[in-house]
Coordinates of C-alpha atoms in Angstrom, one line a residue:
M1 CA -32.0 -23.1 -101.5
T2 CA -28.9 -24.7 -103.1
A3 CA -27.8 -28.3 -103.8
K4 CA -24.4 -29.5 -105.0
K5 CA -24.7 -31.8 -108.0
G6 CA -21.2 -33.0 -108.9
E7 CA -19.2 -30.1 -110.1
W8 CA -22.3 -27.9 -110.5
L9 CA -24.2 -26.0 -107.8
E10 CA -28.0 -25.7 -108.3
F11 CA -29.9 -22.7 -107.0
T12 CA -33.6 -22.8 -106.6
V13 CA -34.7 -19.3 -107.7
P14 CA -36.4 -17.4 -104.8
S15 CA -39.2 -14.9 -105.4
E16 CA -36.8 -11.9 -104.8
W17 CA -34.9 -12.8 -108.0
Q18 CA -38.1 -12.5 -110.0
G19 CA -37.6 -10.4 -113.1
Q20 CA -33.8 -10.4 -113.0
T21 CA -31.9 -12.0 -115.8
I22 CA -29.1 -14.5 -115.3
E23 CA -26.6 -11.8 -116.3
S24 CA -28.0 -9.1 -113.9
L25 CA -27.9 -11.6 -111.0
L26 CA -24.3 -12.5 -111.7
K27 CA -23.1 -9.0 -112.4
M28 CA -25.2 -6.6 -110.4
T29 CA -26.5 -8.7 -107.4
W30 CA -23.5 -10.8 -106.8
G31 CA -20.8 -8.6 -108.3
A32 CA -19.0 -11.4 -110.0
P33 CA -15.6 -10.3 -111.5
K34 CA -15.5 -9.7 -115.2
K35 CA -12.6 -12.2 -115.8
W36 CA -14.5 -14.9 -114.0
L37 CA -17.7 -14.2 -115.9
H38 CA -15.9 -14.3 -119.2
Q39 CA -14.4 -17.7 -118.4
L40 CA -17.8 -19.0 -117.2
R41 CA -19.4 -17.8 -120.5
M42 CA -16.7 -19.4 -122.6
E43 CA -16.9 -22.7 -120.7
K44 CA -20.7 -22.7 -121.0
G45 CA -20.9 -22.9 -117.2
V46 CA -24.5 -21.7 -116.8
K47 CA -27.7 -23.7 -117.3
L48 CA -31.3 -22.9 -116.5
N49 CA -33.6 -25.9 -115.7
G50 CA -30.9 -28.1 -117.2
Q51 CA -30.7 -26.2 -120.5
M52 CA -28.1 -23.8 -122.0
V53 CA -29.9 -20.5 -122.4
S54 CA -29.1 -16.9 -123.1
W55 CA -27.8 -14.9 -120.2
Q56 CA -30.6 -12.4 -120.9
T57 CA -33.2 -15.0 -119.9
P58 CA -35.4 -13.7 -117.0
L59 CA -35.6 -15.7 -113.9
H60 CA -38.8 -17.0 -112.4
P61 CA -39.5 -18.4 -108.9
N62 CA -38.6 -22.1 -108.5
D63 CA -36.5 -22.1 -111.7
R64 CA -33.3 -24.2 -111.2
L65 CA -30.2 -22.1 -112.0
Q66 CA -27.1 -24.3 -112.4
L67 CA -23.5 -22.9 -112.2
W68 CA -20.3 -24.8 -112.8
L69 CA -18.7 -23.6 -109.6
Y70 CA -16.6 -26.6 -108.6
K71 CA -14.5 -26.9 -111.7
P72 CA -11.3 -28.7 -110.7
E73 CA -8.4 -26.4 -110.3
Q74 CA -4.6 -27.0 -110.2
T75 CA -2.9 -26.3 -106.9
D76 CA 0.5 -26.7 -105.4
I77 CA -1.0 -27.4 -102.0
Q78 CA -0.8 -31.1 -101.2
P79 CA -3.8 -32.6 -99.3
N80 CA -2.9 -33.7 -95.8
Y81 CA -5.0 -34.7 -92.8
R82 CA -5.4 -32.6 -89.8
E83 CA -8.4 -32.6 -87.5
L84 CA -10.5 -29.5 -88.1
E85 CA -12.8 -27.7 -85.7
I86 CA -15.5 -26.4 -88.0
L87 CA -17.6 -23.5 -86.7
W88 CA -19.9 -23.0 -89.8
E89 CA -20.2 -24.5 -93.3
D90 CA -22.4 -24.6 -96.3
E91 CA -21.8 -25.2 -100.1
H92 CA -19.9 -21.9 -100.4
L93 CA -17.8 -21.3 -97.4
L94 CA -16.1 -22.8 -94.4
V95 CA -15.2 -21.2 -91.0
I96 CA -12.6 -23.0 -88.9
N97 CA -11.3 -22.5 -85.4
K98 CA -7.5 -22.5 -86.0
E99 CA -5.3 -23.9 -83.3
P100 CA -2.1 -22.1 -82.5
G101 CA 1.2 -23.2 -83.9
V102 CA -0.2 -23.9 -87.4
D103 CA 0.5 -21.8 -90.5
V104 CA -2.5 -20.8 -92.6
H105 CA -0.8 -21.7 -95.9
P106 CA 2.5 -23.2 -97.1
T107 CA 5.5 -21.0 -97.7
D108 CA 6.8 -23.6 -100.2
P109 CA 5.2 -26.6 -102.0
Q110 CA 7.0 -29.1 -99.8
Q111 CA 5.2 -27.8 -96.6
T112 CA 2.2 -30.0 -95.9
D113 CA 1.3 -29.3 -92.3
T114 CA -0.7 -26.1 -92.8
L115 CA -4.4 -25.3 -92.4
A116 CA -4.7 -25.0 -96.2
N117 CA -3.3 -28.6 -96.7
A118 CA -6.0 -29.9 -94.3
V119 CA -8.8 -27.8 -95.9
T120 CA -7.7 -29.1 -99.3
L121 CA -8.1 -32.7 -98.1
Y122 CA -11.4 -31.9 -96.4
L123 CA -12.8 -30.4 -99.6
Q124 CA -11.7 -33.4 -101.6
T125 CA -13.6 -35.7 -99.3
E126 CA -16.7 -33.6 -100.2
G127 CA -15.9 -34.1 -103.9
I128 CA -14.6 -30.6 -104.3
F129 CA -11.3 -30.2 -106.1
T130 CA -11.0 -26.4 -106.1
K131 CA -8.3 -24.4 -104.5
A132 CA -8.5 -23.8 -100.7
R133 CA -9.1 -20.0 -100.6
H134 CA -8.4 -18.3 -97.2
I135 CA -10.1 -14.9 -97.2
H136 CA -8.0 -13.4 -94.4
R137 CA -5.0 -14.6 -92.4
L138 CA -3.9 -15.4 -88.9
D139 CA -0.4 -15.5 -87.7
R140 CA 1.1 -19.0 -87.0
D141 CA 0.7 -18.6 -83.2
T142 CA -2.6 -16.8 -83.3
S143 CA -5.7 -19.0 -82.8
G144 CA -9.3 -18.5 -83.7
A145 CA -11.9 -18.1 -86.5
I146 CA -10.7 -18.0 -90.1
L147 CA -12.8 -18.0 -93.2
F148 CA -12.3 -20.1 -96.4
A149 CA -14.2 -20.0 -99.7
K150 CA -15.0 -23.3 -101.4
H151 CA -15.1 -21.9 -105.0
A152 CA -13.8 -18.9 -107.0
L153 CA -17.1 -16.9 -107.0
A154 CA -17.5 -17.1 -103.3
G155 CA -13.9 -16.2 -102.9
A156 CA -14.2 -13.1 -105.1
I157 CA -17.4 -11.9 -103.3
L158 CA -15.8 -12.4 -99.9
D159 CA -12.6 -10.7 -100.9
R160 CA -14.6 -7.6 -101.9
M161 CA -16.6 -7.8 -98.6
L162 CA -13.4 -7.8 -96.7
E163 CA -12.1 -4.7 -98.6
Q164 CA -15.4 -3.0 -97.8
R165 CA -15.2 -3.9 -94.1
Q166 CA -18.3 -6.0 -94.2
I167 CA -16.4 -8.8 -92.5
K168 CA -15.9 -7.9 -88.9
R169 CA -13.2 -9.7 -86.8
T170 CA -13.1 -9.4 -83.0
Y171 CA -9.9 -10.5 -81.2
V172 CA -9.0 -10.9 -77.5
A173 CA -5.5 -10.6 -76.2
L174 CA -3.7 -10.7 -72.8
V175 CA -1.3 -7.8 -72.6
H176 CA 1.4 -6.6 -70.2
G177 CA 0.5 -3.8 -67.8
I178 CA -2.7 -2.1 -66.7
L179 CA -4.1 0.2 -69.4
K180 CA -4.9 3.7 -68.1
K181 CA -7.8 4.2 -70.5
K182 CA -10.6 1.6 -70.6
S183 CA -11.0 2.0 -74.4
G184 CA -9.2 3.8 -77.2
T185 CA -8.1 3.9 -80.8
I186 CA -4.5 3.4 -82.0
E187 CA -3.9 5.1 -85.4
A188 CA -0.3 4.6 -86.5
P189 CA 1.0 3.5 -89.9
I190 CA 2.9 0.2 -90.0
G191 CA 5.8 -0.7 -92.2
R192 CA 8.6 -3.3 -92.4
D193 CA 11.5 -3.2 -90.0
R194 CA 14.6 -3.1 -92.2
H195 CA 16.7 -4.5 -89.4
H196 CA 14.6 -7.7 -89.0
P197 CA 13.2 -10.0 -91.8
T198 CA 9.8 -10.7 -90.2
R199 CA 9.2 -7.9 -87.8
R200 CA 7.0 -4.8 -88.5
R201 CA 7.1 -1.4 -86.8
V202 CA 5.2 1.9 -86.6
S203 CA 6.7 4.0 -89.4
Q204 CA 5.6 7.3 -91.0
T205 CA 6.3 5.8 -94.4
G206 CA 4.2 2.7 -93.6
M207 CA 0.6 1.8 -94.5
A208 CA -2.3 3.3 -92.6
A209 CA -3.4 1.1 -89.7
V210 CA -6.2 1.6 -87.1
T211 CA -6.9 -0.6 -84.1
H212 CA -9.7 -0.1 -81.5
Y213 CA -9.3 -1.6 -78.1
R214 CA -11.5 -2.1 -75.0
V215 CA -10.3 -3.4 -71.6
L216 CA -12.4 -6.4 -70.5
D217 CA -10.6 -7.2 -67.3
T218 CA -7.4 -6.3 -65.3
Y219 CA -5.2 -8.6 -63.2
H220 CA -3.2 -6.4 -60.8
K221 CA -1.3 -9.3 -59.2
E222 CA 0.0 -10.4 -62.6
Q223 CA 0.1 -6.8 -64.0
T224 CA -1.7 -7.8 -67.1
S225 CA -4.9 -6.8 -68.9
L226 CA -7.4 -8.7 -71.0
V227 CA -8.4 -6.6 -74.0
E228 CA -10.9 -6.8 -76.9
L229 CA -9.6 -5.6 -80.2
T230 CA -11.2 -4.7 -83.6
L231 CA -9.5 -3.6 -86.7
D232 CA -10.3 -1.0 -89.4
T233 CA -7.3 -2.3 -91.4
G234 CA -5.6 -5.6 -91.8
R235 CA -1.8 -5.0 -91.7
T236 CA 0.6 -7.8 -90.9
H237 CA 1.1 -8.2 -87.1
Q238 CA -1.1 -5.1 -86.6
I239 CA -2.4 -5.9 -83.1
R240 CA 1.0 -7.0 -81.9
V241 CA 2.7 -3.9 -83.3
H242 CA 0.1 -1.4 -82.1
M243 CA -0.1 -2.8 -78.5
S244 CA 3.7 -2.9 -78.2
Y245 CA 3.7 0.7 -79.6
I246 CA 1.6 2.0 -76.7
G247 CA 3.6 0.1 -74.1
H248 CA 1.5 -3.0 -73.7
P249 CA 2.9 -5.8 -75.7
L250 CA 1.1 -9.1 -75.8
V251 CA 2.0 -11.7 -73.2
G252 CA 4.2 -14.3 -74.9
D253 CA 5.0 -12.1 -77.9
V254 CA 8.8 -12.0 -77.6
L255 CA 9.2 -10.5 -81.1
Y256 CA 7.5 -7.3 -79.9
G257 CA 8.7 -7.0 -76.3
G258 CA 6.5 -9.4 -74.5
S259 CA 7.7 -12.1 -72.1
L260 CA 6.7 -15.7 -72.3
G261 CA 5.6 -16.3 -68.7
Q262 CA 3.8 -19.7 -68.7
W263 CA 2.6 -19.4 -72.3
S264 CA 4.5 -20.7 -75.3
R265 CA 2.9 -18.2 -77.8
Q266 CA 1.5 -14.7 -78.0
A267 CA -1.9 -14.6 -76.1
L268 CA -4.0 -13.5 -79.1
H269 CA -7.2 -15.2 -80.3
A270 CA -9.7 -14.4 -83.1
L271 CA -12.8 -14.8 -81.0
K272 CA -15.6 -13.7 -83.3
L273 CA -16.3 -13.4 -87.0
T274 CA -19.4 -11.6 -88.3
F275 CA -20.4 -11.2 -91.9
P276 CA -23.3 -11.3 -94.3
H277 CA -23.6 -14.5 -96.4
P278 CA -22.1 -13.7 -99.8
F279 CA -25.2 -15.0 -101.6
T280 CA -28.2 -14.9 -99.2
R281 CA -27.0 -11.8 -97.2
E282 CA -28.1 -13.8 -94.1
P283 CA -26.1 -12.4 -91.1
I284 CA -23.6 -15.0 -89.8
T285 CA -21.8 -14.8 -86.5
C286 CA -19.2 -17.4 -85.5
I287 CA -17.7 -17.6 -82.0
A288 CA -14.4 -19.5 -81.7
P289 CA -13.7 -21.1 -78.3
C290 CA -10.2 -20.5 -77.1
R291 CA -8.6 -23.7 -75.8
D292 CA -5.7 -22.0 -73.9
G293 CA -5.9 -21.3 -70.2
W294 CA -5.1 -17.6 -70.4
F295 CA -8.5 -16.8 -71.8
P296 CA -11.5 -17.0 -69.4
G297 CA -14.1 -19.3 -71.2
A298 CA -17.0 -17.6 -69.5
L299 CA -16.7 -14.7 -72.0
W300 CA -17.7 -16.9 -74.9
Q301 CA -20.0 -19.5 -73.4

């Protein structure tokens, strides 16, 4: 059980922490980064039952462990209002259903219309003046679930979980053509396209990239297929590059060989986000409704 108290977050110690010290909880159980731990120690950012104590102090059930997690941080991101569709939230993290046509974060300090600007303002209305930390990214024209951390410790733990593939992301896309195989794996390295500033391409000198796909439905009249995709890696434009590479570019993705048709963006949506909670290990699953007409809503309802 946790409770935000100003810039501090108070944990009521559960029975499973019995016998652990403050230091072992921070280092071993949560895997907090050394640099962050050093800063926390220097700033006297830990209390037990309202008192400064040694980090070697053992924890007992119902103790109140207080951590200075919401220390105000400087940021170049200006707070700006945008309506947010929140899928899941607690004192540590925030999952948002991103709409298409919105950048996740600014490319320069003057840009104020991104998701990070809106999250910054939202956190400030909660009395939180930390940086808005996105754990992963979505392209500007890709919609769906995206995860933010509300403080540096949650951000560090979630970053590590992403590296260890504990955060699972499931996408759906509408692609050109009828796929011959109902499921498969695309394993092809991705690198920059030296002839184009933003495009990526399959390249033997690129970084390893693995995409798994499964056909959900086929539309023979339109000559398109609805596919589910999961990633073992997180390369820039990975799904778009890989599907184009096998001859099935995304509908609307003109950068990689798709045609617009009636859609003004690539038909790609981050449908599901599944991960263990960074502190409680509770399994969390978020389903992000797709608001575009290309995606049949019956699949997520």
